[in-house]
CSV table of C-alpha atoms in Angstrom, one decimal:
chain,number,residue,atom,x,y,z
A,1,UNK,CA,-81.2,6.5,8.5
A,2,UNK,CA,-79.3,9.7,7.9
A,3,UNK,CA,-80.1,12.5,10.2
A,4,UNK,CA,-80.4,15.9,8.7
A,5,UNK,CA,-79.5,19.3,10.1
A,6,UNK,CA,-81.9,22.1,10.4
A,7,UNK,CA,-80.9,23.3,6.9
A,8,UNK,CA,-81.8,19.9,5.5
A,9,UNK,CA,-78.2,18.9,4.5
A,10,UNK,CA,-76.5,15.7,5.6
A,11,UNK,CA,-73.6,16.3,8.0
A,12,UNK,CA,-70.1,15.7,6.6
A,13,UNK,CA,-68.1,12.7,7.6
A,14,UNK,CA,-65.6,14.5,9.8
A,15,UNK,CA,-63.3,11.4,10.2
A,16,UNK,CA,-62.8,10.5,6.5
A,17,UNK,CA,-60.7,13.6,5.4
A,18,UNK,CA,-58.2,13.6,8.3
A,19,UNK,CA,-57.7,9.9,7.9
A,20,UNK,CA,-57.0,10.3,4.2
A,21,UNK,CA,-54.6,13.1,4.9
A,22,UNK,CA,-52.9,11.1,7.5
A,23,UNK,CA,-52.5,8.2,5.0
A,24,UNK,CA,-51.0,10.4,2.4
A,25,UNK,CA,-48.6,12.0,4.9
A,26,UNK,CA,-47.5,8.6,6.1
A,27,UNK,CA,-46.8,7.5,2.5
A,28,UNK,CA,-44.9,10.7,1.8
A,29,UNK,CA,-42.9,10.3,5.0
A,30,UNK,CA,-42.0,6.7,4.3
A,31,UNK,CA,-40.9,7.5,0.8
A,32,UNK,CA,-38.9,10.5,2.0
A,33,UNK,CA,-37.4,8.4,4.8
A,34,UNK,CA,-35.9,6.0,2.4
A,35,UNK,CA,-33.7,8.9,1.1
A,36,UNK,CA,-33.0,10.6,4.4
A,37,UNK,CA,-32.1,7.5,6.4
A,38,UNK,CA,-28.6,6.1,6.2
A,39,UNK,CA,-26.7,9.4,5.9
A,40,UNK,CA,-24.0,8.1,8.3
A,41,UNK,CA,-23.5,5.1,6.0
A,42,UNK,CA,-23.3,7.4,3.0
A,43,UNK,CA,-20.6,9.4,4.7
A,44,UNK,CA,-18.6,6.3,5.5
A,45,UNK,CA,-19.0,5.1,1.9
A,46,UNK,CA,-17.5,8.4,0.8
A,47,UNK,CA,-14.5,8.0,3.0
A,48,UNK,CA,-14.0,4.5,1.7
A,49,UNK,CA,-14.1,5.7,-1.8
A,50,UNK,CA,-11.8,8.7,-1.2
A,51,UNK,CA,-9.6,8.0,1.8
A,52,UNK,CA,-7.4,10.9,0.7
A,53,UNK,CA,-10.1,13.3,2.1
A,54,UNK,CA,-9.4,12.1,5.6
A,55,UNK,CA,-7.0,14.6,7.2
A,56,UNK,CA,-3.6,13.4,8.5
A,57,UNK,CA,-3.9,15.4,11.7
A,58,UNK,CA,-4.3,14.3,14.4
A,59,UNK,CA,-2.6,11.0,14.6
A,60,UNK,CA,-1.9,10.5,10.8
A,61,UNK,CA,-5.3,8.9,10.4
A,62,UNK,CA,-5.3,9.4,6.7
A,63,UNK,CA,-2.0,7.4,6.3
A,64,UNK,CA,-3.4,4.7,8.6
A,65,UNK,CA,-6.5,4.3,6.4
A,66,UNK,CA,-4.4,4.3,3.2
A,67,UNK,CA,-2.1,1.6,4.6
A,68,UNK,CA,-5.0,-0.8,4.3
A,69,UNK,CA,-6.5,0.6,1.2
A,70,UNK,CA,-6.8,-2.8,-0.7
A,71,UNK,CA,-8.9,-4.1,2.2
A,72,UNK,CA,-11.4,-1.2,2.2
A,73,UNK,CA,-13.5,-3.0,-0.3
A,74,UNK,CA,-14.4,-5.5,2.3
A,75,UNK,CA,-15.8,-2.8,4.5
A,76,UNK,CA,-18.7,-2.4,2.0
A,77,UNK,CA,-20.2,-5.7,3.2
A,78,UNK,CA,-21.2,-4.7,6.7
A,79,UNK,CA,-22.3,-1.3,5.4
A,80,UNK,CA,-24.5,-3.0,2.8
A,81,UNK,CA,-26.1,-5.2,5.5
A,82,UNK,CA,-26.8,-2.1,7.6
A,83,UNK,CA,-28.3,-0.3,4.6
A,84,UNK,CA,-30.6,-3.2,4.0
A,85,UNK,CA,-31.7,-3.3,7.6
A,86,UNK,CA,-32.4,0.4,7.6
A,87,UNK,CA,-34.2,0.2,4.2
A,88,UNK,CA,-32.2,3.2,3.1
A,89,UNK,CA,-32.1,3.9,-0.6
A,90,UNK,CA,-29.5,6.7,0.0
A,91,UNK,CA,-27.1,4.3,1.7
A,92,UNK,CA,-27.5,1.5,-0.9
A,93,UNK,CA,-26.8,3.9,-3.8
A,94,UNK,CA,-23.8,5.5,-2.0
A,95,UNK,CA,-22.2,2.1,-1.6
A,96,UNK,CA,-21.7,2.0,-5.4
A,97,UNK,CA,-19.1,4.7,-5.1
A,98,UNK,CA,-16.5,2.8,-3.0
A,99,UNK,CA,-17.0,-0.3,-5.2
A,100,UNK,CA,-16.3,1.6,-8.4
A,101,UNK,CA,-13.4,3.4,-6.8
A,102,UNK,CA,-11.9,0.2,-5.5
A,103,UNK,CA,-12.3,-1.5,-8.9
A,104,UNK,CA,-10.6,1.5,-10.6
A,105,UNK,CA,-7.7,1.5,-8.1
A,106,UNK,CA,-7.0,-2.2,-7.6
A,107,UNK,CA,-8.9,-4.1,-10.3
A,108,UNK,CA,-5.9,-4.0,-12.7
A,109,UNK,CA,-3.7,-5.8,-10.2
A,110,UNK,CA,-5.7,-9.0,-11.0
A,111,UNK,CA,-4.9,-8.8,-14.8
A,112,UNK,CA,-2.3,-11.1,-16.4
A,113,UNK,CA,1.2,-9.7,-16.6
A,114,UNK,CA,2.9,-9.1,-20.0
A,115,UNK,CA,5.2,-11.7,-21.3
A,116,UNK,CA,8.8,-11.5,-20.1
A,117,UNK,CA,11.1,-9.5,-22.4
A,118,UNK,CA,14.8,-9.4,-23.1
A,119,UNK,CA,15.2,-6.0,-21.4
A,120,UNK,CA,13.8,-7.3,-18.1
A,121,UNK,CA,15.7,-7.3,-14.8
A,122,UNK,CA,14.4,-9.7,-12.2
A,123,UNK,CA,14.8,-8.2,-8.7
A,124,UNK,CA,14.2,-9.5,-5.2
A,125,UNK,CA,13.5,-7.4,-2.2
A,126,UNK,CA,13.7,-8.8,1.4
A,127,UNK,CA,14.0,-7.5,5.0
A,128,UNK,CA,15.8,-10.6,6.3
A,129,UNK,CA,15.2,-9.6,10.0
A,130,UNK,CA,18.0,-9.0,12.4
A,131,UNK,CA,17.0,-12.1,14.4
A,132,UNK,CA,16.9,-14.5,11.5
A,133,UNK,CA,18.3,-17.8,12.7
A,134,UNK,CA,18.8,-19.2,9.2
A,135,UNK,CA,20.7,-16.7,7.0
A,136,UNK,CA,22.1,-19.4,4.7
A,137,UNK,CA,18.6,-20.9,4.1
A,138,UNK,CA,17.2,-17.4,3.5
A,139,UNK,CA,19.9,-16.7,0.9
A,140,UNK,CA,19.2,-19.9,-0.9
A,141,UNK,CA,15.4,-19.1,-1.1
A,142,UNK,CA,16.1,-15.7,-2.6
A,143,UNK,CA,18.7,-17.0,-5.1
A,144,UNK,CA,16.3,-19.7,-6.1
A,145,UNK,CA,14.0,-17.1,-7.7
A,146,UNK,CA,16.7,-16.5,-10.3
A,147,UNK,CA,17.1,-12.7,-9.8
A,148,UNK,CA,19.6,-10.3,-11.3
A,149,UNK,CA,19.5,-8.1,-8.1
A,150,UNK,CA,18.8,-9.0,-4.5
A,151,UNK,CA,18.3,-6.1,-2.0
A,152,UNK,CA,18.5,-7.0,1.7
A,153,UNK,CA,17.8,-5.0,4.9
A,154,UNK,CA,18.5,-5.6,8.6
A,155,UNK,CA,21.9,-7.1,7.8
A,156,UNK,CA,23.6,-7.5,11.1
A,157,UNK,CA,27.4,-8.0,11.3
A,158,UNK,CA,27.1,-11.5,12.7
A,159,UNK,CA,25.0,-12.8,9.8
A,160,UNK,CA,26.6,-10.9,7.0
A,161,UNK,CA,29.4,-13.5,6.3
A,162,UNK,CA,26.7,-16.2,5.9
A,163,UNK,CA,24.8,-14.2,3.3
A,164,UNK,CA,28.0,-13.4,1.4
A,165,UNK,CA,29.1,-17.0,1.4
A,166,UNK,CA,25.7,-18.4,0.3
A,167,UNK,CA,25.2,-15.8,-2.5
A,168,UNK,CA,28.7,-15.6,-3.8
A,169,UNK,CA,28.4,-18.5,-6.4
A,170,UNK,CA,25.6,-16.7,-8.3
A,171,UNK,CA,26.2,-13.0,-7.5
A,172,UNK,CA,29.8,-11.9,-8.0
A,173,UNK,CA,29.2,-8.3,-7.1
A,174,UNK,CA,27.7,-6.9,-3.9
A,175,UNK,CA,27.8,-3.8,-1.8
A,176,UNK,CA,26.8,-3.2,1.8
A,177,UNK,CA,26.4,0.0,3.7
A,178,UNK,CA,25.2,0.0,7.3
A,179,UNK,CA,22.4,-2.6,7.5
A,180,UNK,CA,21.4,-2.6,3.8
A,181,UNK,CA,23.0,-4.3,0.9
A,182,UNK,CA,22.7,-5.2,-2.8
A,183,UNK,CA,23.9,-8.4,-4.5
A,184,UNK,CA,24.1,-8.3,-8.3
A,185,UNK,CA,25.0,-10.5,-11.3
A,186,UNK,CA,26.2,-7.4,-13.0
A,187,UNK,CA,29.1,-5.1,-12.1
A,188,UNK,CA,28.5,-2.3,-9.6
A,189,UNK,CA,30.2,1.1,-9.3
A,190,UNK,CA,30.0,4.5,-7.6
A,191,UNK,CA,28.5,3.1,-4.5
A,192,UNK,CA,27.7,5.5,-1.6
A,193,UNK,CA,25.7,5.9,1.5
A,194,UNK,CA,22.4,7.7,1.1
A,195,UNK,CA,21.7,9.7,4.3
A,196,UNK,CA,18.0,9.1,5.1
A,197,UNK,CA,18.4,9.5,8.9
A,198,UNK,CA,15.6,11.6,10.4
A,199,UNK,CA,16.4,14.3,12.9
A,200,UNK,CA,16.4,12.8,16.4
A,201,UNK,CA,17.8,9.4,15.5
A,202,UNK,CA,21.3,8.7,16.9
A,203,UNK,CA,24.4,8.8,14.9
A,204,UNK,CA,25.4,5.4,13.4
A,205,UNK,CA,22.0,4.7,12.0
A,206,UNK,CA,22.7,3.9,8.3
A,207,UNK,CA,19.9,2.4,6.2
A,208,UNK,CA,20.4,3.7,2.7
A,209,UNK,CA,22.8,3.0,-0.2
A,210,UNK,CA,23.0,4.0,-3.9
A,211,UNK,CA,25.0,2.2,-6.5
A,212,UNK,CA,25.2,2.0,-10.3
A,213,UNK,CA,24.4,-1.4,-11.9
A,214,UNK,CA,26.0,-2.0,-15.3
A,215,UNK,CA,23.4,-4.1,-17.1
A,216,UNK,CA,23.5,-5.3,-20.7
A,217,UNK,CA,20.8,-2.7,-21.3
A,218,UNK,CA,22.9,0.2,-19.8
A,219,UNK,CA,23.4,1.8,-16.5
A,220,UNK,CA,20.8,1.7,-13.8
A,221,UNK,CA,21.0,3.6,-10.5
A,222,UNK,CA,19.9,1.2,-7.7
A,223,UNK,CA,18.8,2.5,-4.3
A,224,UNK,CA,18.3,0.2,-1.3
A,225,UNK,CA,16.6,1.7,1.7
A,226,UNK,CA,15.0,0.7,5.0
A,227,UNK,CA,12.8,3.5,6.3
A,228,UNK,CA,12.0,3.8,10.1
A,229,UNK,CA,9.2,1.7,11.5
A,230,UNK,CA,5.7,3.0,12.3
A,231,UNK,CA,3.6,2.2,15.3
A,232,UNK,CA,-0.2,2.3,16.0
A,233,UNK,CA,-1.0,3.4,19.5
A,234,UNK,CA,-3.4,5.5,21.6
A,235,UNK,CA,-2.1,8.6,19.9
A,236,UNK,CA,-2.7,7.3,16.4
A,237,UNK,CA,-0.4,6.3,13.6
A,238,UNK,CA,3.2,7.3,14.6
A,239,UNK,CA,4.9,7.8,11.2
A,240,UNK,CA,6.7,11.1,11.5
A,241,UNK,CA,10.2,9.6,11.3
A,242,UNK,CA,9.2,7.3,8.4
A,243,UNK,CA,7.7,10.3,6.5
A,244,UNK,CA,10.8,12.4,7.1
A,245,UNK,CA,13.1,9.6,5.8
A,246,UNK,CA,10.9,9.2,2.7
A,247,UNK,CA,11.3,12.9,2.0
A,248,UNK,CA,15.1,12.6,2.2
A,249,UNK,CA,15.1,9.5,0.0
A,250,UNK,CA,12.8,11.2,-2.5
A,251,UNK,CA,15.1,14.2,-2.6
A,252,UNK,CA,18.1,11.9,-3.4
A,253,UNK,CA,16.2,10.1,-6.2
A,254,UNK,CA,15.1,13.5,-7.7
A,255,UNK,CA,18.7,14.6,-7.8
A,256,UNK,CA,19.9,11.3,-9.5
A,257,UNK,CA,21.6,12.0,-12.8
A,258,UNK,CA,21.4,8.4,-14.1
A,259,UNK,CA,18.2,8.2,-16.1
A,260,UNK,CA,17.0,4.8,-15.1
A,261,UNK,CA,16.4,4.2,-11.4
A,262,UNK,CA,15.3,1.3,-9.3
A,263,UNK,CA,14.4,1.7,-5.6
A,264,UNK,CA,14.2,-1.5,-3.5
A,265,UNK,CA,13.4,-1.5,0.2
A,266,UNK,CA,11.4,-2.0,3.2
A,267,UNK,CA,9.6,1.4,3.2
A,268,UNK,CA,7.4,0.6,6.2
A,269,UNK,CA,4.4,1.8,4.2
A,270,UNK,CA,2.3,0.9,1.2
A,271,UNK,CA,2.4,2.8,-2.1
A,272,UNK,CA,-1.0,4.3,-1.3
A,273,UNK,CA,0.2,5.9,1.9
A,274,UNK,CA,0.5,9.7,1.4
A,275,UNK,CA,3.5,9.7,3.8
A,276,UNK,CA,5.6,8.1,1.0
A,277,UNK,CA,4.4,10.5,-1.7
A,278,UNK,CA,7.7,12.5,-1.8
A,279,UNK,CA,9.2,9.2,-3.2
A,280,UNK,CA,6.3,7.4,-4.9
A,281,UNK,CA,5.1,10.5,-6.7
A,282,UNK,CA,8.2,10.4,-8.9
A,283,UNK,CA,8.4,6.6,-9.5
A,284,UNK,CA,6.4,3.9,-11.2
A,285,UNK,CA,4.9,1.2,-9.0
A,286,UNK,CA,3.9,-2.4,-9.8
A,287,UNK,CA,0.9,-2.6,-12.2
A,288,UNK,CA,0.1,-6.3,-11.4
A,289,UNK,CA,-0.2,-8.2,-8.1
A,290,UNK,CA,-0.8,-7.5,-4.5
A,291,UNK,CA,2.2,-9.3,-2.8
A,292,UNK,CA,1.3,-8.6,0.8
A,293,UNK,CA,4.6,-9.0,2.6
A,294,UNK,CA,4.0,-8.2,6.2
A,295,UNK,CA,3.6,-9.8,8.7
A,296,UNK,CA,4.8,-13.1,7.3
A,297,UNK,CA,2.5,-15.1,9.5
A,298,UNK,CA,-0.6,-13.3,8.2
A,299,UNK,CA,0.3,-10.8,5.5
A,300,UNK,CA,-1.9,-7.7,5.5
A,301,UNK,CA,0.1,-5.1,3.6
A,302,UNK,CA,2.9,-4.8,1.2
A,303,UNK,CA,5.5,-2.6,2.8
A,304,UNK,CA,8.4,-4.1,0.8
A,305,UNK,CA,8.5,-2.2,-2.4
A,306,UNK,CA,10.0,-2.3,-5.9
A,307,UNK,CA,9.8,1.2,-7.6
A,308,UNK,CA,11.3,2.5,-10.8
A,309,UNK,CA,12.0,5.6,-12.9
A,310,UNK,CA,12.2,5.4,-16.7
A,311,UNK,CA,11.3,1.7,-16.3
A,312,UNK,CA,8.2,-0.4,-15.8
A,313,UNK,CA,7.6,-2.7,-12.8
A,314,UNK,CA,5.7,-5.8,-13.9
A,315,UNK,CA,3.8,-8.3,-11.7
A,316,UNK,CA,5.1,-8.3,-8.1
A,317,UNK,CA,4.7,-11.5,-6.1
A,318,UNK,CA,5.9,-13.0,-2.8
A,319,UNK,CA,8.4,-15.8,-2.4
A,320,UNK,CA,8.2,-18.6,0.2
A,321,UNK,CA,8.6,-17.6,3.8
A,322,UNK,CA,12.1,-17.4,5.3
A,323,UNK,CA,13.3,-16.9,8.9
A,324,UNK,CA,12.1,-13.3,8.7
A,325,UNK,CA,8.9,-11.6,9.8
A,326,UNK,CA,8.6,-10.3,6.2
A,327,UNK,CA,8.0,-12.3,3.1
A,328,UNK,CA,10.4,-11.7,0.2
A,329,UNK,CA,8.9,-10.0,-2.9
A,330,UNK,CA,10.1,-10.3,-6.5
A,331,UNK,CA,9.3,-8.5,-9.7
A,332,UNK,CA,10.4,-8.0,-13.3
A,333,UNK,CA,11.5,-4.5,-14.2
A,334,UNK,CA,11.5,-3.7,-17.8
A,335,UNK,CA,14.0,-1.1,-18.8
A,336,UNK,CA,12.4,1.4,-21.2
């Protein structure tokens, strides 16, 4: 039985309207929450997609992130799981960005390489390690790849005669300056030291050479370099000397008068690392292959590089391990 008020009207259900409003508000809040949750994940996704926006100060953090750029795609997996747990539409959609960016930057490295041509030079690059106990065996491994050029770093005086003896039958020409050297099937001339010693490193540090290779396709200026090592510590990514050395090498290459240039070396950095941009910005890099070369026991990054000007670097790949803590890399360079 419904009671009536004095005016005769039935009293309103005072609980129905607030409950309905609360239900609508909760629905709106839940819908809105799907878009507002996961903003931290979205920011991380943006950094994965565009590591170049990460500043290099303090601690060269941008360079550190770029050093492992090919692996950044894997970081999407834990972020995806976190986005699912948070039921965040914003986070899930933002993760498409690093996936697309990674595919654009590295997807082409999986494609098949062009067929070898008559204008190709096969080159090998290897940091042989100054504590390598088997120089002769290392030399045989490198020569077995059938290269036209072999660039070596960390050549110590005690081991140099063994490399010279082992490589002499196939490589009539070679030049060594400091701790770097180049062996060639073709004549070499105009060899000189390239001074890439950063300020603060003692005299006698010599890790760069330049020579002219007289190939059947014409002259090629070949540079062999070993840039200073980098370290990761409590203060961040210590790469200042490496970056300064890259600047000096880049300046030498920019001044090179021979049109075709090949740069071979342990650059202690990947081609994505902005610290090497004074050099890499003016040269072509490999269009196929990852060829992670360091450390040899569990390769995480390719810091041994083959770069070229007025020429194309084809697929780059690693060779079997030697007595070094680096893996050798080899590539075909097509002289344009």
